[in-house]
Each structure stands twice: as C-alpha cells, then as structure tokens.
mmCIF file of the N, C-alpha and C atoms, coordinates in Angstrom:
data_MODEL
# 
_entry.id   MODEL 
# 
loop_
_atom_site.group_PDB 
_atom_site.id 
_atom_site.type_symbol 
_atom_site.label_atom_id 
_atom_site.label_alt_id 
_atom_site.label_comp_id 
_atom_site.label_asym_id 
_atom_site.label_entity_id 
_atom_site.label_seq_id 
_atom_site.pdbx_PDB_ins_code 
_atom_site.Cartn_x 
_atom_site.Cartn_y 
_atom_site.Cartn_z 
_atom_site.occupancy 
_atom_site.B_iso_or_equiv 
_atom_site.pdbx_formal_charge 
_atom_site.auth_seq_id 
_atom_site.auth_comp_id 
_atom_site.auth_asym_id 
_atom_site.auth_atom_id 
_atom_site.pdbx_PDB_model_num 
ATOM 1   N N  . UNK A 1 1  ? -21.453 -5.188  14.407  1.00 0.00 ? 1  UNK A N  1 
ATOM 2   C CA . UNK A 1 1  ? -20.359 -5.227  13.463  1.00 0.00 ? 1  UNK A CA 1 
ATOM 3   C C  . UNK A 1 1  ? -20.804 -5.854  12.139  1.00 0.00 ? 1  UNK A C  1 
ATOM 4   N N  . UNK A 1 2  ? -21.613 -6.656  12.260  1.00 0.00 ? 2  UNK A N  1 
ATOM 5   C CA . UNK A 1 2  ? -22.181 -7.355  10.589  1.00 0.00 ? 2  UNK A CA 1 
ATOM 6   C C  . UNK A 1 2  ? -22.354 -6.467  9.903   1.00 0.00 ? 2  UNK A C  1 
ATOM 7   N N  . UNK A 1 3  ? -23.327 -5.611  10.801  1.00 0.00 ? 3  UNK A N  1 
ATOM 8   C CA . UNK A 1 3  ? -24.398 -4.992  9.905   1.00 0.00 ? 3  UNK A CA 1 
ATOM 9   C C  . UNK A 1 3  ? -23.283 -3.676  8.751   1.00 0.00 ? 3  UNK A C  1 
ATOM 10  N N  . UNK A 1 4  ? -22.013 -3.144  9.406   1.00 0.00 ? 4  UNK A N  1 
ATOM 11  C CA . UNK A 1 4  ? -21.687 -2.597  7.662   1.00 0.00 ? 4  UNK A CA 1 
ATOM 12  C C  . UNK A 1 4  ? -20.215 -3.633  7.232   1.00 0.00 ? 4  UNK A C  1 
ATOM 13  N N  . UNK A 1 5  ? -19.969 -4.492  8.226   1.00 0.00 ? 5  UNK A N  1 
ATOM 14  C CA . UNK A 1 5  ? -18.921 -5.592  7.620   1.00 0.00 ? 5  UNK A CA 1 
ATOM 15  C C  . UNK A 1 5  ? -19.503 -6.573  6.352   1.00 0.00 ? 5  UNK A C  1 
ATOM 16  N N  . UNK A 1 6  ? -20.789 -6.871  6.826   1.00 0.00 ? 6  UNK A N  1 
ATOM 17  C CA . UNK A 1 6  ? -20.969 -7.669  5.320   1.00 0.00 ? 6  UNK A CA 1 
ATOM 18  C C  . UNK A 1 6  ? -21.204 -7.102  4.122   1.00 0.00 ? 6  UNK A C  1 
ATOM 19  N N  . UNK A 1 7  ? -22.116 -5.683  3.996   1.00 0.00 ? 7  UNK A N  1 
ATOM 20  C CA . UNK A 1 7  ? -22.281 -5.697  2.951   1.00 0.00 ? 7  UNK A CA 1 
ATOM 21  C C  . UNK A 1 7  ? -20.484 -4.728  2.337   1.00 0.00 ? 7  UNK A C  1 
ATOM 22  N N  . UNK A 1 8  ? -19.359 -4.441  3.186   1.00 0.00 ? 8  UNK A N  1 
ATOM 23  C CA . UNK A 1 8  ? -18.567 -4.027  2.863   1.00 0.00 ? 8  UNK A CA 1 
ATOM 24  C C  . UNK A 1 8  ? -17.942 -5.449  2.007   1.00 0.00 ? 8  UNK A C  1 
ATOM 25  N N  . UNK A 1 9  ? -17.768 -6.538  2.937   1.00 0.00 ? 9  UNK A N  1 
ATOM 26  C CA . UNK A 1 9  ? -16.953 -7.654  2.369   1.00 0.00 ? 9  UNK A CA 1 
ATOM 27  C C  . UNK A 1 9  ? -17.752 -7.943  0.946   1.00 0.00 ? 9  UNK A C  1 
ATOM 28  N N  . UNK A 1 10 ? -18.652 -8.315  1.053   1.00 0.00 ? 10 UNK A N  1 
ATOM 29  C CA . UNK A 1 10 ? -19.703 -8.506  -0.473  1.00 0.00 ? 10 UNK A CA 1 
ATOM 30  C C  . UNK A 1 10 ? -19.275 -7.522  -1.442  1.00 0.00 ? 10 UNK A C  1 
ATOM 31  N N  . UNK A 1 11 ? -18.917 -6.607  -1.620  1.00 0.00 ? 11 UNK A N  1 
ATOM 32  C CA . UNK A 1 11 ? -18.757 -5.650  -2.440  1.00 0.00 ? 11 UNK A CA 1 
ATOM 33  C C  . UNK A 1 11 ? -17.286 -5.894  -2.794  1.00 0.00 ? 11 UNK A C  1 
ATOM 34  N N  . UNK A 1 12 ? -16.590 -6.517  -1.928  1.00 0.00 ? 12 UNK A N  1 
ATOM 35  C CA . UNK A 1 12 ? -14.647 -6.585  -2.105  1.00 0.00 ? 12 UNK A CA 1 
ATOM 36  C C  . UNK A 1 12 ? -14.969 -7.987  -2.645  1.00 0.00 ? 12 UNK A C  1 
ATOM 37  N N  . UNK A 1 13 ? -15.760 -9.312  -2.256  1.00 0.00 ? 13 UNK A N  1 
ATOM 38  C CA . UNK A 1 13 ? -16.115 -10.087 -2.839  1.00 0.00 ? 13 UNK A CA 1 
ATOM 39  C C  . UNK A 1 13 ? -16.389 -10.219 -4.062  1.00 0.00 ? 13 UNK A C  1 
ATOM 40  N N  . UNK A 1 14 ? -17.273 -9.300  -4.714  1.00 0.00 ? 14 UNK A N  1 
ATOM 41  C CA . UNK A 1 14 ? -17.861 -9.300  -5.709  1.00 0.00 ? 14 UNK A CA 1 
ATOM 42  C C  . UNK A 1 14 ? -16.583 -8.317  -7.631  1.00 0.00 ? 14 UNK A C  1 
ATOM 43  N N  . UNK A 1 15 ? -15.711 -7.426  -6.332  1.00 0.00 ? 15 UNK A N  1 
ATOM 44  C CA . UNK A 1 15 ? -15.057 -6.654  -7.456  1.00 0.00 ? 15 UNK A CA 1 
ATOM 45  C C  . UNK A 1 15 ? -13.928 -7.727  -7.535  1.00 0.00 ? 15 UNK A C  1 
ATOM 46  N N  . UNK A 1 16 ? -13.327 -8.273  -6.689  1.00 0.00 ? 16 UNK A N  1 
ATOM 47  C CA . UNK A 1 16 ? -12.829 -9.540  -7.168  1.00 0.00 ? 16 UNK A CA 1 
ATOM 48  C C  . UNK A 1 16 ? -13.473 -10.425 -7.826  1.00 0.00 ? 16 UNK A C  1 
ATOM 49  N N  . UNK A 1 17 ? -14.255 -10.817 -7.773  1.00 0.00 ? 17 UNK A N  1 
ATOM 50  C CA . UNK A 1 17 ? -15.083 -11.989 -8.788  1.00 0.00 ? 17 UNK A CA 1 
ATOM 51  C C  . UNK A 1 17 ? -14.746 -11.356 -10.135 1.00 0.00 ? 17 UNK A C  1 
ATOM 52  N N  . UNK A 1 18 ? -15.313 -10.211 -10.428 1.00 0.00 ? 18 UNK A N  1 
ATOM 53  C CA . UNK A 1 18 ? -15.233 -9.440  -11.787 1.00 0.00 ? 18 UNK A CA 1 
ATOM 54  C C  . UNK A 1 18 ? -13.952 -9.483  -12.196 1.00 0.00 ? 18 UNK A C  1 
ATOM 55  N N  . UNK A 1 19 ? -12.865 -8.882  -11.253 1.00 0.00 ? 19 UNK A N  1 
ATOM 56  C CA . UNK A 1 19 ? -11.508 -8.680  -11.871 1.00 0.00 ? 19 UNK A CA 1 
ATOM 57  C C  . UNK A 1 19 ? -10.927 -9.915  -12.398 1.00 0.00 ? 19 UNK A C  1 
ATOM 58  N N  . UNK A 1 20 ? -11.266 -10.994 -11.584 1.00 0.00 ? 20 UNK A N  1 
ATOM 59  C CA . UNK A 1 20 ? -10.888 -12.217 -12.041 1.00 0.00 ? 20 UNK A CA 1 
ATOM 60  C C  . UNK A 1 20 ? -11.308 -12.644 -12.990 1.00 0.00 ? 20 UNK A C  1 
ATOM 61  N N  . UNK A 1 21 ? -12.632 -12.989 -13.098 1.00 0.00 ? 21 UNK A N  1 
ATOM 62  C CA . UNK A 1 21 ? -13.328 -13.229 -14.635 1.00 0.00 ? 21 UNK A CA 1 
ATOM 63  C C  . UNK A 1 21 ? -12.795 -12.189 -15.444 1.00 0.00 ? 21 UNK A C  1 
ATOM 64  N N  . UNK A 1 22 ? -12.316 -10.948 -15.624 1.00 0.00 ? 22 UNK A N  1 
ATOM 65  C CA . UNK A 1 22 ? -11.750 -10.510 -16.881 1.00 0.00 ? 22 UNK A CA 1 
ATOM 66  C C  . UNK A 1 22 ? -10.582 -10.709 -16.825 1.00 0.00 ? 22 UNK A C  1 
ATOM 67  N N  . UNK A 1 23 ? -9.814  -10.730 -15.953 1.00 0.00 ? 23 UNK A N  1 
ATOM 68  C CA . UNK A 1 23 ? -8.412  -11.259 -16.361 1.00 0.00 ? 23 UNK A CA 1 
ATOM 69  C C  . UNK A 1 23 ? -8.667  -12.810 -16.692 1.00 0.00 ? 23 UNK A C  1 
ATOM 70  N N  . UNK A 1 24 ? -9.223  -13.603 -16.325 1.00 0.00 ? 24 UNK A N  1 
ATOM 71  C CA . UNK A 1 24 ? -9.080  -14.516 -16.909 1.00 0.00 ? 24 UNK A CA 1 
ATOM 72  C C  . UNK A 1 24 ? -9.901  -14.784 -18.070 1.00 0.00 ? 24 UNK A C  1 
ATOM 73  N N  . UNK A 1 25 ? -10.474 -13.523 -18.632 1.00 0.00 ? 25 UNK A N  1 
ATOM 74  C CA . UNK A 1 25 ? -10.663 -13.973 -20.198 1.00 0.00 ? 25 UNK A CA 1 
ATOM 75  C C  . UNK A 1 25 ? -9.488  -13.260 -20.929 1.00 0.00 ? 25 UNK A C  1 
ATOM 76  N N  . UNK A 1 26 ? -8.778  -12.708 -20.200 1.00 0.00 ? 26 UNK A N  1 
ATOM 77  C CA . UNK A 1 26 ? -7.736  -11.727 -21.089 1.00 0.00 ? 26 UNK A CA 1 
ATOM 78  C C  . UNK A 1 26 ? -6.910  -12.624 -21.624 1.00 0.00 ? 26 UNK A C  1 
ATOM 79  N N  . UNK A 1 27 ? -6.555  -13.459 -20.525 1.00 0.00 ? 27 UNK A N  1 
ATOM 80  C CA . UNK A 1 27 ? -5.143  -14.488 -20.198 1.00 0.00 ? 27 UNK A CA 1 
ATOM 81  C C  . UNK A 1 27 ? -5.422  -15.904 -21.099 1.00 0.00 ? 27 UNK A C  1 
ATOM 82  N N  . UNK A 1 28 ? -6.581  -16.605 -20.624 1.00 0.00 ? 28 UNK A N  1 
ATOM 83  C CA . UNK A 1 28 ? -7.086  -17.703 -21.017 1.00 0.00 ? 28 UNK A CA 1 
ATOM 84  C C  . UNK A 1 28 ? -8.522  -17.604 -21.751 1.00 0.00 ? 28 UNK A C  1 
ATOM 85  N N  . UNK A 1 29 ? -8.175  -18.709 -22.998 1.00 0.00 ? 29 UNK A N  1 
ATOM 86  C CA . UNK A 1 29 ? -10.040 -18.537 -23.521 1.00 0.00 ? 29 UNK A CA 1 
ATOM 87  C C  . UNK A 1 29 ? -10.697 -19.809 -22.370 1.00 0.00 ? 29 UNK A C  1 
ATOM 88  N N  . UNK A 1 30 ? -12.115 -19.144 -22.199 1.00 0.00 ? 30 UNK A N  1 
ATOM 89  C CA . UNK A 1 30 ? -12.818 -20.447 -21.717 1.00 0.00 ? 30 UNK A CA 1 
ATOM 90  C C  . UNK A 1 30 ? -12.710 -21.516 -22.186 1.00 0.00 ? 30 UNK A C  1 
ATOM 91  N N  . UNK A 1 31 ? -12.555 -22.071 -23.521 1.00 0.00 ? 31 UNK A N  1 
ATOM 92  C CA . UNK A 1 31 ? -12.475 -23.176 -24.432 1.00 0.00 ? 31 UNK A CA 1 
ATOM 93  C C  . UNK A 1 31 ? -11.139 -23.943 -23.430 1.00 0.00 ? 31 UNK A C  1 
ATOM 94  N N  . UNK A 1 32 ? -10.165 -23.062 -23.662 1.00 0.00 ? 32 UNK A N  1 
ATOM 95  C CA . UNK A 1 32 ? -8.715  -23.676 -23.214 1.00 0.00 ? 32 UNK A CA 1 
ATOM 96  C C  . UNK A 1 32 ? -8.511  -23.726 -21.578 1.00 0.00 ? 32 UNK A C  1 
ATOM 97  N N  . UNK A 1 33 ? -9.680  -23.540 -20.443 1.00 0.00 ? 33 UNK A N  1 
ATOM 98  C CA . UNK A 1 33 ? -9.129  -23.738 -19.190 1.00 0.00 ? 33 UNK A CA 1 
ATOM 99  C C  . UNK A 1 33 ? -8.797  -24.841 -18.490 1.00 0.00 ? 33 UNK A C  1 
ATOM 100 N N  . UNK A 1 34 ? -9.412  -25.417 -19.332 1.00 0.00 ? 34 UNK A N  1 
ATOM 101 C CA . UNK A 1 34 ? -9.078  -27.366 -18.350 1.00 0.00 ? 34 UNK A CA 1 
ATOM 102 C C  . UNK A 1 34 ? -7.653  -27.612 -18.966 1.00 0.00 ? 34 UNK A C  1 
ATOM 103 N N  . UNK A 1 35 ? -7.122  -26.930 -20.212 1.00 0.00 ? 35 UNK A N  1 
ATOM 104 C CA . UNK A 1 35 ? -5.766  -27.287 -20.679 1.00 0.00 ? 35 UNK A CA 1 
ATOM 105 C C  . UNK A 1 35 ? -4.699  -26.137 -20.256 1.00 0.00 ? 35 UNK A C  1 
ATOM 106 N N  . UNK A 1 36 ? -5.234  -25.219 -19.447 1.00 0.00 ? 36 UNK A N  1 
ATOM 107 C CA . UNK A 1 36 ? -4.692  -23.998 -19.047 1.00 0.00 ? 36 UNK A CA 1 
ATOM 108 C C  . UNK A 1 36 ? -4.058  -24.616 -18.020 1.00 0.00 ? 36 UNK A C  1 
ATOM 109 N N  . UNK A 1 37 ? -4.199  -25.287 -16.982 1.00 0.00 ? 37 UNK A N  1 
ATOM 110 C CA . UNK A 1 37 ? -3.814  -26.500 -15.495 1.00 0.00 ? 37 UNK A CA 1 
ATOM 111 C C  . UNK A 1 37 ? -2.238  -26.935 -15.722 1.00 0.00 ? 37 UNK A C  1 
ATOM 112 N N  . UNK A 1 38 ? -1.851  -26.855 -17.247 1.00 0.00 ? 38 UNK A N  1 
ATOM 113 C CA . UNK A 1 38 ? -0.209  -26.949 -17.112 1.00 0.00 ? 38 UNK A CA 1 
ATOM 114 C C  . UNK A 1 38 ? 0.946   -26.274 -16.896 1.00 0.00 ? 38 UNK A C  1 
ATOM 115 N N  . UNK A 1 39 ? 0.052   -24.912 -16.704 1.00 0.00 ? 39 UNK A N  1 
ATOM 116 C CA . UNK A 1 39 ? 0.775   -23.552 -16.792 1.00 0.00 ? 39 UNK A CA 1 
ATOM 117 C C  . UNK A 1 39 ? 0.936   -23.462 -15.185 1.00 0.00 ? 39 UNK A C  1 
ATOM 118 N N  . UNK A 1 40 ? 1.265   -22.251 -15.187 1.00 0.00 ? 40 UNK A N  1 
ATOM 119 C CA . UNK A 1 40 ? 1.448   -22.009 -13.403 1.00 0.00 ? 40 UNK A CA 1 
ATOM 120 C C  . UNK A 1 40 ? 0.179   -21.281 -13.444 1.00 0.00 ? 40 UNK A C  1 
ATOM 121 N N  . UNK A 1 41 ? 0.028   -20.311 -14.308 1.00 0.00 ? 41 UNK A N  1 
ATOM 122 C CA . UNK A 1 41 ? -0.864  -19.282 -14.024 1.00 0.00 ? 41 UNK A CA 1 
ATOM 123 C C  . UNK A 1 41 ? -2.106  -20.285 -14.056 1.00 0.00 ? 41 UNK A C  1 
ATOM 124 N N  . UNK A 1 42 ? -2.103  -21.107 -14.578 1.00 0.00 ? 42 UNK A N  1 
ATOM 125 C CA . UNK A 1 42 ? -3.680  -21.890 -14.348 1.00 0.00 ? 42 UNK A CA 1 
ATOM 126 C C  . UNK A 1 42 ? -3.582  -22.769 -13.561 1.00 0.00 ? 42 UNK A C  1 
ATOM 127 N N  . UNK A 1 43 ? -2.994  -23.541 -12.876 1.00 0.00 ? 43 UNK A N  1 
ATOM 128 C CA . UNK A 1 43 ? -2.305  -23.696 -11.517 1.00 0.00 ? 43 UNK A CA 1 
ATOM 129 C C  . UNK A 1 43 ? -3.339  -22.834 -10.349 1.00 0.00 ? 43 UNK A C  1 
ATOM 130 N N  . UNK A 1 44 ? -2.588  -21.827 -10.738 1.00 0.00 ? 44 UNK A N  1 
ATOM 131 C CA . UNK A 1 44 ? -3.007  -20.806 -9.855  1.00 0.00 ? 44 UNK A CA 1 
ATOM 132 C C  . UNK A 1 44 ? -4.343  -20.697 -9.484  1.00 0.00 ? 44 UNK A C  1 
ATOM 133 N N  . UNK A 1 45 ? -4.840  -20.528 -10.841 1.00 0.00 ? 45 UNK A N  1 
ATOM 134 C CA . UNK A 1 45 ? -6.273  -20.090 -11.301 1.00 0.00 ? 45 UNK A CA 1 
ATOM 135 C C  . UNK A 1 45 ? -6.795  -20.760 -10.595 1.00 0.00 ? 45 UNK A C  1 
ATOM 136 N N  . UNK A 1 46 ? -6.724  -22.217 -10.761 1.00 0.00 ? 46 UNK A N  1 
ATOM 137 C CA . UNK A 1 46 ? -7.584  -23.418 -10.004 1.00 0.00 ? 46 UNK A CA 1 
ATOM 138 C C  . UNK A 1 46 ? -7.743  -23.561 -8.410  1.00 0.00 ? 46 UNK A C  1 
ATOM 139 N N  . UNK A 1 47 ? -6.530  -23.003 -8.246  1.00 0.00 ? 47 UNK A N  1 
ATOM 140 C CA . UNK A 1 47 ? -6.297  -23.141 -6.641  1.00 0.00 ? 47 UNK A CA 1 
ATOM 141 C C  . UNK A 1 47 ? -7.236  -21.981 -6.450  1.00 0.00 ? 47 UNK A C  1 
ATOM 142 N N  . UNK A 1 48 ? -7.434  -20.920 -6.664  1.00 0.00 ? 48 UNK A N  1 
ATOM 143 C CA . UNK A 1 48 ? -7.661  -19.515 -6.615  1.00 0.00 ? 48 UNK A CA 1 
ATOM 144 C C  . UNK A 1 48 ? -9.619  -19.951 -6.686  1.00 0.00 ? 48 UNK A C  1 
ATOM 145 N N  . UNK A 1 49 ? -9.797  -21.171 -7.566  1.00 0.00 ? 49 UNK A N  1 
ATOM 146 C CA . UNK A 1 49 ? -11.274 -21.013 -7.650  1.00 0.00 ? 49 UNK A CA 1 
ATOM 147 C C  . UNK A 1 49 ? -11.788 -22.202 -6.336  1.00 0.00 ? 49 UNK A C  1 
ATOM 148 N N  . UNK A 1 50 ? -10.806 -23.283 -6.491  1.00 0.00 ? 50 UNK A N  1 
ATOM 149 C CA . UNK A 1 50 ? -11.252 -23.915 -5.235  1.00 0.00 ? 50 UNK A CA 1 
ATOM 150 C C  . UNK A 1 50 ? -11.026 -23.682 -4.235  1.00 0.00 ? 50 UNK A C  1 
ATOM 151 N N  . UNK A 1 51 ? -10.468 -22.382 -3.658  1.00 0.00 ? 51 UNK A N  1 
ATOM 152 C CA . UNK A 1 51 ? -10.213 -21.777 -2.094  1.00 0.00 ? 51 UNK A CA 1 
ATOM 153 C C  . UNK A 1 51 ? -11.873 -21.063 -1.807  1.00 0.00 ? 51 UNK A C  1 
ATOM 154 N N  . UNK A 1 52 ? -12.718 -20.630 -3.307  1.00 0.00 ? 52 UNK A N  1 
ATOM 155 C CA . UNK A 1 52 ? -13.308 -19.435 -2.821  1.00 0.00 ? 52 UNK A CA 1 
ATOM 156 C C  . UNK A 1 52 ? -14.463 -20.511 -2.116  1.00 0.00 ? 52 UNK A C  1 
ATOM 157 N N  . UNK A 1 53 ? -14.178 -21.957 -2.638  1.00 0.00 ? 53 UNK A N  1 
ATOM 158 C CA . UNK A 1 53 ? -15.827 -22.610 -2.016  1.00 0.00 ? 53 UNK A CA 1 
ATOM 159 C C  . UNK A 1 53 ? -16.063 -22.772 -0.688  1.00 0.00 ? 53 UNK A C  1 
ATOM 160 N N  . UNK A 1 54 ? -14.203 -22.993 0.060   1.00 0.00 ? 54 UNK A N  1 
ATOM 161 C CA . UNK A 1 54 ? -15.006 -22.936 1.330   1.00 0.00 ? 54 UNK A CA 1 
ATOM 162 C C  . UNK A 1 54 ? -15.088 -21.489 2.107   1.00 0.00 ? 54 UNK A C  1 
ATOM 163 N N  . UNK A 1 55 ? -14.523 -19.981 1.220   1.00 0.00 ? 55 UNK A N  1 
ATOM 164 C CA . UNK A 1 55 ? -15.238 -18.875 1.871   1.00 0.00 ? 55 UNK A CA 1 
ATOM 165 C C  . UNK A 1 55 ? -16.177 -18.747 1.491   1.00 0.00 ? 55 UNK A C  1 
ATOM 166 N N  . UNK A 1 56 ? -17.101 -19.084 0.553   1.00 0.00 ? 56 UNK A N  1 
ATOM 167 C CA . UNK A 1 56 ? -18.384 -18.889 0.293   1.00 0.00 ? 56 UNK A CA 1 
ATOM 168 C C  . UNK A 1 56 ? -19.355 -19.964 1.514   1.00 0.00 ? 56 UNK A C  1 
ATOM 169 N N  . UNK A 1 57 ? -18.531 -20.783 1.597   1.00 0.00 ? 57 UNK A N  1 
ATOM 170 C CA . UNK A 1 57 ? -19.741 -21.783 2.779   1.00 0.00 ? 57 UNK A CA 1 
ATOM 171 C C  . UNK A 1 57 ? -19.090 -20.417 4.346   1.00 0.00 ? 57 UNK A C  1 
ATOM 172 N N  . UNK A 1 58 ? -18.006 -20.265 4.906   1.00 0.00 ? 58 UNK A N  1 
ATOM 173 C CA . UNK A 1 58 ? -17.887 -19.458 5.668   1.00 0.00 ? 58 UNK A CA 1 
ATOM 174 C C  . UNK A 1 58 ? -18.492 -18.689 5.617   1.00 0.00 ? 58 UNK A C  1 
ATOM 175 N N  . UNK A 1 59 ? -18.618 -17.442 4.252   1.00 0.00 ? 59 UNK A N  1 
ATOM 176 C CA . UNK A 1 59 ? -19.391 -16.150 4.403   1.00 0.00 ? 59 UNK A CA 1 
ATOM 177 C C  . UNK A 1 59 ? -21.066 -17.295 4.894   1.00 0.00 ? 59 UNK A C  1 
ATOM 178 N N  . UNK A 1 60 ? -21.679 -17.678 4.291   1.00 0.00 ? 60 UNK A N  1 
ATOM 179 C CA . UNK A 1 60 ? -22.767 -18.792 4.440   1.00 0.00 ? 60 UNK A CA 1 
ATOM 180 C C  . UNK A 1 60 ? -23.419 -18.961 6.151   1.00 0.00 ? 60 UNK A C  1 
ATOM 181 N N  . UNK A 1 61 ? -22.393 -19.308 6.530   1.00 0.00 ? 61 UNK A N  1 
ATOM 182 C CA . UNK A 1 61 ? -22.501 -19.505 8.148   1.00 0.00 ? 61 UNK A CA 1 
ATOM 183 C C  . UNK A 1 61 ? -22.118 -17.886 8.637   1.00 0.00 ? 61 UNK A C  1 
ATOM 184 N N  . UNK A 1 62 ? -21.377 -16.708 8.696   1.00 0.00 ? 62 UNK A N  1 
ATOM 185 C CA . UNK A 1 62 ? -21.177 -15.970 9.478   1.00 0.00 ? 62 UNK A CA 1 
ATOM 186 C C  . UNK A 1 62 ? -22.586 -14.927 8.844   1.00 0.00 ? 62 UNK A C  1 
ATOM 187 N N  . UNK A 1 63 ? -23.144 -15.014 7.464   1.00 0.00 ? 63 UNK A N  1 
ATOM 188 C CA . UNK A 1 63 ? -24.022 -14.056 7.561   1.00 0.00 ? 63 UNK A CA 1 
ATOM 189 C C  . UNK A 1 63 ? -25.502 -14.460 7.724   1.00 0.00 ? 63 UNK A C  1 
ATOM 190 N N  . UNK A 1 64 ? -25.633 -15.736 7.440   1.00 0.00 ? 64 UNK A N  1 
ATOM 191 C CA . UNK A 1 64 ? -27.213 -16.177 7.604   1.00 0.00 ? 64 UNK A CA 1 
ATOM 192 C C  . UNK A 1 64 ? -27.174 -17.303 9.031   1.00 0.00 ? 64 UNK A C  1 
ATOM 193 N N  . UNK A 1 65 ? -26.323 -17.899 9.169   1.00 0.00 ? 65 UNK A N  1 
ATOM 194 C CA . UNK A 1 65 ? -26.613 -19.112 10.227  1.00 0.00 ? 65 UNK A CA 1 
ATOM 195 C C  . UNK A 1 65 ? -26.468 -18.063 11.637  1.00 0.00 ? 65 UNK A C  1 
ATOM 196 N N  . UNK A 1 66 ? -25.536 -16.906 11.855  1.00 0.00 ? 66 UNK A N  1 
ATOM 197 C CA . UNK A 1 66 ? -25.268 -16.549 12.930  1.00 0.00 ? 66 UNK A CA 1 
ATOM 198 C C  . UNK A 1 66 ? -26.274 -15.447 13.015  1.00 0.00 ? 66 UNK A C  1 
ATOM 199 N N  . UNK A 1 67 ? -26.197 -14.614 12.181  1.00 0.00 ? 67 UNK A N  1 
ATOM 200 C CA . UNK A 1 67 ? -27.661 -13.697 11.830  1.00 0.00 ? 67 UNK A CA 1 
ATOM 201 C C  . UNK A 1 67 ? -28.846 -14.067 12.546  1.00 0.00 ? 67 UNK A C  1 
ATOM 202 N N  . UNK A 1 68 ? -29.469 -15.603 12.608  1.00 0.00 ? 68 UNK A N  1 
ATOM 203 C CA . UNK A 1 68 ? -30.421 -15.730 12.901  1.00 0.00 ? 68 UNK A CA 1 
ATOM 204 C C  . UNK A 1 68 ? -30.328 -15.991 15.010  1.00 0.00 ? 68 UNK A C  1 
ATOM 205 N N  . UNK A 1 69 ? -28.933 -16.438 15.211  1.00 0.00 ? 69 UNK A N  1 
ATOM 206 C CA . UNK A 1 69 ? -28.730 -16.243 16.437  1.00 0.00 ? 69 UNK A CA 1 
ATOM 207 C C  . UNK A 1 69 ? -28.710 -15.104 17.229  1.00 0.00 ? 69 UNK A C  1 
# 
C-alpha cells in the first residue's frame, strides 16, 4: 500500500503547499503576517501552518522509519 499511497499523498501535499502560499500572497503581504494574527483569516493561517509540523514528522515516521521495517 505505500508504495502508490505515498507518492499519491506527496503530490496532494505538495498542491496544497502551493495553493496556500498563493493564496496567502493574494490575501496577506509577507511583510504583514505576524500582524495578519488579528484577523481570523490569519488566525487561521497560523493554526493551518502549525498543524502541518506534526504531519510532516507523521508523514516522517510512516514513510522512512516504517519503510525500513
């Protein structure tokens, strides 16, 4: 099951990364994101960037730590 689940998820991973980085240059300038945090939408944003760290340590462990098992 890895073998076409990951590189499927990586690819849904990755077009999200993009969509996000352009909507969030559409929405917010980089200059203004630490002052963007009063809004909802940057609220959001933040929550939205600190959820991805612990799927990135998950993807981390299900494709290289278990891989090698």
């Amino acid at each position: 099951m890895l073998r076409w689940f990951t590189p499927v998820a990586l690819i849904c991973f990755f077009i999200t990364f993009i969509s996000g980085l352009f909507i969030m240059t559409v929405v917010i300038d980089y200059k203004d994101y630490a002052n963007s945090w009063i809004l909802p939408y940057g609220q959001a944003l933040l929550i939205k960037h600190l959820l991805i760290i612990p799927l990135l340590a998950y993807v981390f462990i299900n494709s290289i730590l278990i891989r090698k098992k």
